[in-house]
Short mmCIF file of N, CA and C in Angstrom, two decimals:
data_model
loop_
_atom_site.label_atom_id
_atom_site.label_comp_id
_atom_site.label_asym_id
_atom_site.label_seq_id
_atom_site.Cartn_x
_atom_site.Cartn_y
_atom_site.Cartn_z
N UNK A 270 149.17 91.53 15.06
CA UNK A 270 149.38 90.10 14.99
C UNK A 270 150.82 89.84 14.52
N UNK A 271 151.50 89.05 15.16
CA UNK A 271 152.90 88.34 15.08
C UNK A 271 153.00 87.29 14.43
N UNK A 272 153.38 87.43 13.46
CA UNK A 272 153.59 85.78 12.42
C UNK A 272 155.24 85.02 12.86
N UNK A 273 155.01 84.09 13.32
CA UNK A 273 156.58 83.15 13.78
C UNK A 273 156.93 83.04 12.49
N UNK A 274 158.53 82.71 12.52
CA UNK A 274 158.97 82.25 11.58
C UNK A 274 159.86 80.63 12.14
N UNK A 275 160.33 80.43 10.86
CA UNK A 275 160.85 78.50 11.40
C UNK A 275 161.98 78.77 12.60
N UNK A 276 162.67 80.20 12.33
CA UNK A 276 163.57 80.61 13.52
C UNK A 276 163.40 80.45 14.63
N UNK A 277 162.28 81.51 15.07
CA UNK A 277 161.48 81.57 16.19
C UNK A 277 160.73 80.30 16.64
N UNK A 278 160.26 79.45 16.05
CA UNK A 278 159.84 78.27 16.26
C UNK A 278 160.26 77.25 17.10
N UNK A 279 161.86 76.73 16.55
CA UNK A 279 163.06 76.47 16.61
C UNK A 279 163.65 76.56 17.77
N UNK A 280 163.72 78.22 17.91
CA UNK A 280 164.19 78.92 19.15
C UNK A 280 163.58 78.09 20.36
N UNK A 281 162.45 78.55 19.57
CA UNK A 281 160.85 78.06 21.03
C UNK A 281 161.10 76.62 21.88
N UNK A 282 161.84 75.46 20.33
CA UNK A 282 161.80 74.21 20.85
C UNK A 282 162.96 73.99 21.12
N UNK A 283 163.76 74.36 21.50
CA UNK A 283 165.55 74.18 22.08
C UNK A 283 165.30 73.58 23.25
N UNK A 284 164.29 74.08 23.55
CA UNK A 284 164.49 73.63 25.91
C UNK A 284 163.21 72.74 25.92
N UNK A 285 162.79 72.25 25.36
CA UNK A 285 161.98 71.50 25.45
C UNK A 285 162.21 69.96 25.66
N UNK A 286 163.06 69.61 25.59
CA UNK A 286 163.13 68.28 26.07
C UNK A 286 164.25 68.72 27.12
N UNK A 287 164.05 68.39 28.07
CA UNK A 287 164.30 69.13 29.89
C UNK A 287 165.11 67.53 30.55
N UNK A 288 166.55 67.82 31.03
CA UNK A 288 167.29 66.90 31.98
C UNK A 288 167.19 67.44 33.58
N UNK A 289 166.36 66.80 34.41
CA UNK A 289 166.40 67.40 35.66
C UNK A 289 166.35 66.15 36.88
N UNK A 290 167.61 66.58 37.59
CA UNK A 290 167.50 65.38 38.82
C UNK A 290 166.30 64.84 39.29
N UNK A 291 165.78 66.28 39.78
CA UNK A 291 164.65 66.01 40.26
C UNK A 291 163.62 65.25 39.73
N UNK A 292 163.42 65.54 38.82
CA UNK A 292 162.10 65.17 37.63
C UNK A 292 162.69 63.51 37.21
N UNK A 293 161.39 62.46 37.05
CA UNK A 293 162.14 61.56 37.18
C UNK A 293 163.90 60.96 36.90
N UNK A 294 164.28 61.14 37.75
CA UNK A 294 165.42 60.47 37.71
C UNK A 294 166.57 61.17 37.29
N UNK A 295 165.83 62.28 36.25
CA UNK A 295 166.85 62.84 35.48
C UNK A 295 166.90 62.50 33.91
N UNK A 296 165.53 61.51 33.66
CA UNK A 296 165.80 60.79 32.55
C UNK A 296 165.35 62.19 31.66
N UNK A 297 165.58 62.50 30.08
CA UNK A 297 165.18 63.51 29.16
C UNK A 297 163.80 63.59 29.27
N UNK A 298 162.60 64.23 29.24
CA UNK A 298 161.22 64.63 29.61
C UNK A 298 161.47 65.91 28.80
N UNK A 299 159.76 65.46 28.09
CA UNK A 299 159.00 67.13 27.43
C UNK A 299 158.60 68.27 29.10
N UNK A 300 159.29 69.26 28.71
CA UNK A 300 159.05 69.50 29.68
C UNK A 300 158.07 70.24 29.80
N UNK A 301 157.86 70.40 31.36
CA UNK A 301 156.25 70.80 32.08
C UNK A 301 155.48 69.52 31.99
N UNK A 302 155.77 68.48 31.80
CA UNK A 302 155.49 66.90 32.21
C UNK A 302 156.40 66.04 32.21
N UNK A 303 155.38 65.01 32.75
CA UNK A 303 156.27 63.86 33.05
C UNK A 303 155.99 62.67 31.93
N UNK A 304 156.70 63.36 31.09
CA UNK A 304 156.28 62.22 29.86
C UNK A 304 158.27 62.17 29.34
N UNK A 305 158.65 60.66 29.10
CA UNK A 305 159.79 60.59 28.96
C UNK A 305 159.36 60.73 27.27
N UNK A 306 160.84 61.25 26.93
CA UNK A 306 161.58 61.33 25.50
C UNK A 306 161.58 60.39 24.84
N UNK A 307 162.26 59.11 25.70
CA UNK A 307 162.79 57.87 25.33
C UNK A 307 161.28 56.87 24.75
N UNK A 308 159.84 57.00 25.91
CA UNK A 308 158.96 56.85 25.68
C UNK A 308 157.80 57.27 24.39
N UNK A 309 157.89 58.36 24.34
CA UNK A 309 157.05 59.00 23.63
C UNK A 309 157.78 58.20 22.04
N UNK A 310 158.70 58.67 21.82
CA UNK A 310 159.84 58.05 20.33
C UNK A 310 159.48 57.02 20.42
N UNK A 311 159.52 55.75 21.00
CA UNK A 311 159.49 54.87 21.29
C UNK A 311 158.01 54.37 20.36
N UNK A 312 157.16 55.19 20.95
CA UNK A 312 155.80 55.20 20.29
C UNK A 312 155.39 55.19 19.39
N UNK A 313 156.39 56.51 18.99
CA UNK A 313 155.70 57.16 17.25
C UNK A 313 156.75 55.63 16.58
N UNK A 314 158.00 55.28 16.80
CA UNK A 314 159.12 54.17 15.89
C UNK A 314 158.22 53.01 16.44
N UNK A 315 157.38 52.86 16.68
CA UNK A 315 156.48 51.63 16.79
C UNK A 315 155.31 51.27 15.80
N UNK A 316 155.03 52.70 15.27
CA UNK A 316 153.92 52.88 14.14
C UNK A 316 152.57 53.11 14.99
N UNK A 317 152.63 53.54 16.01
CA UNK A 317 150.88 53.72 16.85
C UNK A 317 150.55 55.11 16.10
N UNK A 318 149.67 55.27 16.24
CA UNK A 318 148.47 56.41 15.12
C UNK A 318 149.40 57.85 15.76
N UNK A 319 149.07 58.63 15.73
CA UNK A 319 149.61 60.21 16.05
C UNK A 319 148.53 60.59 17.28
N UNK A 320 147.30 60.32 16.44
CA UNK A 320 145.95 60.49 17.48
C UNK A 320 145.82 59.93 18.57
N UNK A 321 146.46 58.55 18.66
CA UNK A 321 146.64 57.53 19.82
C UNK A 321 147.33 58.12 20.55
N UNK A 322 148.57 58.56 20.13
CA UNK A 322 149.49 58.95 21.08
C UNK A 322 149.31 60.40 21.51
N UNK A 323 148.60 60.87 20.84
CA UNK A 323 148.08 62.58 21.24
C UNK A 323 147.17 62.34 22.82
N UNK A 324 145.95 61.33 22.53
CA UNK A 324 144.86 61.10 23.46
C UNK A 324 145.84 60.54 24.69
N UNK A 325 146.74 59.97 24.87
CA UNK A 325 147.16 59.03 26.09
C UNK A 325 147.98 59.90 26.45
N UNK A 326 148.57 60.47 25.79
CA UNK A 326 149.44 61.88 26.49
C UNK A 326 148.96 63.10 25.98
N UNK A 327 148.00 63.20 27.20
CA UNK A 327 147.18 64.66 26.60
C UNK A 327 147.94 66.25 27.09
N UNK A 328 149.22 65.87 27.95
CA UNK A 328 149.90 67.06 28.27
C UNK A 328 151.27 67.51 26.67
N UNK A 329 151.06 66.62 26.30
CA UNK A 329 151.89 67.03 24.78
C UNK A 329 151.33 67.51 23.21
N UNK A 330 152.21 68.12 22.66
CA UNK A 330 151.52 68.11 21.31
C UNK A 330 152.36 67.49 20.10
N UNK A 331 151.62 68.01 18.99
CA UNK A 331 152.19 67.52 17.83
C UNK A 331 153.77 67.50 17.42
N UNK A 332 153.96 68.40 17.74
CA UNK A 332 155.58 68.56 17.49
C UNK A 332 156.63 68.06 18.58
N UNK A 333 155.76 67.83 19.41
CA UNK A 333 156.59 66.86 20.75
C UNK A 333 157.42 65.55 20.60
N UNK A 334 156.43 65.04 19.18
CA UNK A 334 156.49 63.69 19.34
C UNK A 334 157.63 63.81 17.91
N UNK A 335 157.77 64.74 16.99
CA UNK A 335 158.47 64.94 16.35
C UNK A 335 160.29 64.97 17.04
N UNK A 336 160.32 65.63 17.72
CA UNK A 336 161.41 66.36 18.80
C UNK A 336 161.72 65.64 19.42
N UNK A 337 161.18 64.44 20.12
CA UNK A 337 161.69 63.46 20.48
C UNK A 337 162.04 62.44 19.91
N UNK A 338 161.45 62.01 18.46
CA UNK A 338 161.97 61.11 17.32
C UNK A 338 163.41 62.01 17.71
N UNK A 339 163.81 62.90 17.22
CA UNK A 339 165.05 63.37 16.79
C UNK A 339 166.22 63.61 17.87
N UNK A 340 165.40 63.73 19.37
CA UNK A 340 166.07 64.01 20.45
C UNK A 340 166.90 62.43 20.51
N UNK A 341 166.12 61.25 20.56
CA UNK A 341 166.69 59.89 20.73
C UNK A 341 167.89 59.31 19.41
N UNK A 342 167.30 59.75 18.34
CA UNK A 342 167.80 59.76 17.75
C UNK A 342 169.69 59.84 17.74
N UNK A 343 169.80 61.18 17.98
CA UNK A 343 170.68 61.56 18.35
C UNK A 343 171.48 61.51 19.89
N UNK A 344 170.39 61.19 20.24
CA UNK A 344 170.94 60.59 22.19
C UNK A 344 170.84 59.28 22.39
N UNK A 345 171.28 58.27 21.55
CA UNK A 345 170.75 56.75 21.60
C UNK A 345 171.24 56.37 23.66
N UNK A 346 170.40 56.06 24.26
CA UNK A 346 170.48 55.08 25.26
C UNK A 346 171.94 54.31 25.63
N UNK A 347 172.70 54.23 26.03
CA UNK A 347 174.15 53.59 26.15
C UNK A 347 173.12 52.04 26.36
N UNK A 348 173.84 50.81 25.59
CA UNK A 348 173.74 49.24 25.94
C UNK A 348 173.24 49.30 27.37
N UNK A 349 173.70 49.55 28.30
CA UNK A 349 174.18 49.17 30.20
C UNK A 349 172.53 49.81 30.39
N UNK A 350 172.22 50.62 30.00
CA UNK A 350 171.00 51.52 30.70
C UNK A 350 170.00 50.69 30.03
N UNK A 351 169.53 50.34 29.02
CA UNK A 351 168.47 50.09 28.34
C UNK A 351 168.32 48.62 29.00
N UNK A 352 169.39 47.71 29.59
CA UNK A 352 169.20 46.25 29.97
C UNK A 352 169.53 46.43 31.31
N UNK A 353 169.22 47.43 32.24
CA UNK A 353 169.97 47.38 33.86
C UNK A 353 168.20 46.99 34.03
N UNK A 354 168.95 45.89 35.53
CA UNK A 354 167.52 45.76 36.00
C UNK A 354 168.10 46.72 37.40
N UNK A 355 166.89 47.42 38.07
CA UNK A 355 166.88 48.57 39.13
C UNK A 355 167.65 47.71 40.50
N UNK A 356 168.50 48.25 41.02
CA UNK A 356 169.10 47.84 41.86
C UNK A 356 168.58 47.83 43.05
N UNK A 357 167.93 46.75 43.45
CA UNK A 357 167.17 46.42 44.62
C UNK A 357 168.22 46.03 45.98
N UNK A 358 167.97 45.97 47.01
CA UNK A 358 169.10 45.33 47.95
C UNK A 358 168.09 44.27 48.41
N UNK A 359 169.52 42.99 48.26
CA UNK A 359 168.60 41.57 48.69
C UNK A 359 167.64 40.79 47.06
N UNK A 360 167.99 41.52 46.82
CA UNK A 360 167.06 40.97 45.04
C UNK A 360 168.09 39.51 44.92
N UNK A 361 167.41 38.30 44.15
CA UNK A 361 168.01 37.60 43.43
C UNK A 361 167.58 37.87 42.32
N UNK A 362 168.32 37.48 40.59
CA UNK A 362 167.81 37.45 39.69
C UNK A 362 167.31 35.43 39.56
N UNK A 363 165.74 36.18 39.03
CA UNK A 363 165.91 34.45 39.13
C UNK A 363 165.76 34.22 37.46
N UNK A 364 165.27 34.63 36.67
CA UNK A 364 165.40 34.60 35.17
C UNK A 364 166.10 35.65 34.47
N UNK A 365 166.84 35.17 33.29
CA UNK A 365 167.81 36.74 32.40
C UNK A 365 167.33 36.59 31.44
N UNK A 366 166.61 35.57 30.69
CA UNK A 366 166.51 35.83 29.14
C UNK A 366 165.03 36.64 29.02
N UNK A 367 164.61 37.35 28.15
CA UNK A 367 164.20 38.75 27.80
C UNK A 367 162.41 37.77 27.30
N UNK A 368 161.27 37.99 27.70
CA UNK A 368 160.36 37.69 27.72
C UNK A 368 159.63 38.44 26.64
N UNK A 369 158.83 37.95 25.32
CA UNK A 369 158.19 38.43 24.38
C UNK A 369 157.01 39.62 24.73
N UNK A 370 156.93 40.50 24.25
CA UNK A 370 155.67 41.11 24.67
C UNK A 370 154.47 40.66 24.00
N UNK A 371 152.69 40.52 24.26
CA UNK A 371 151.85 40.24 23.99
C UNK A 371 151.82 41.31 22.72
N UNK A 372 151.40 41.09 21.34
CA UNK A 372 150.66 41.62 20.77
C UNK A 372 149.58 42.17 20.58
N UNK A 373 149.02 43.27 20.73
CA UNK A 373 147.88 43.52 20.76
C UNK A 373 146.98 44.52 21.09
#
């Protein structure tokens, strides 16, 4: 039997949050799914349970959601990306100001 140490651990989680064209968009993803970085963080800095977010993304684990707190953290979103609306051809915008989300 092999006991890890925090090294090896560490090591383990370096490549785990995965940039790939292919894979949506290219946006940061746990990889071996399609669960975004930006998302998952998003989750846990919202205050939803650990368990909540374990059950709805059942391809991740515990330390995923850790790793991505810290991945965003340190990779904040540039202004331009977080407010682009998707570039449609032929789109008008017909409203800009930013609509409340439902509570609940």
């Amino acid at each position: 039997m092999r006991l890890t140490t925090s090294e090896d651990t560490n090591a383990s989680r370096d490549d785990t949050i995965v940039s790939d064209p292919e894979i949506l968009g290219g946006m940061p993803a746990i990889k071996g799914t399609r669960v975004l970085a930006y998302d998952l963080a998003a989750s846990v800095k919202a205050g939803i349970p650990r368990d909540r977010i374990l059950a709805a993304y059942s391809t991740i684990k515990e330390h995923h959601m850790d790793l991505a707190v810290a991945y965003v953290d340190a990779n904040p979103l540039p202004q331009q990306i977080r407010h682009r609306l998707p570039p449609w051809p032929g789109a008008t915008l017909v409203r800009s100001e930013r609509i409340p989300r439902r509570k609940g």
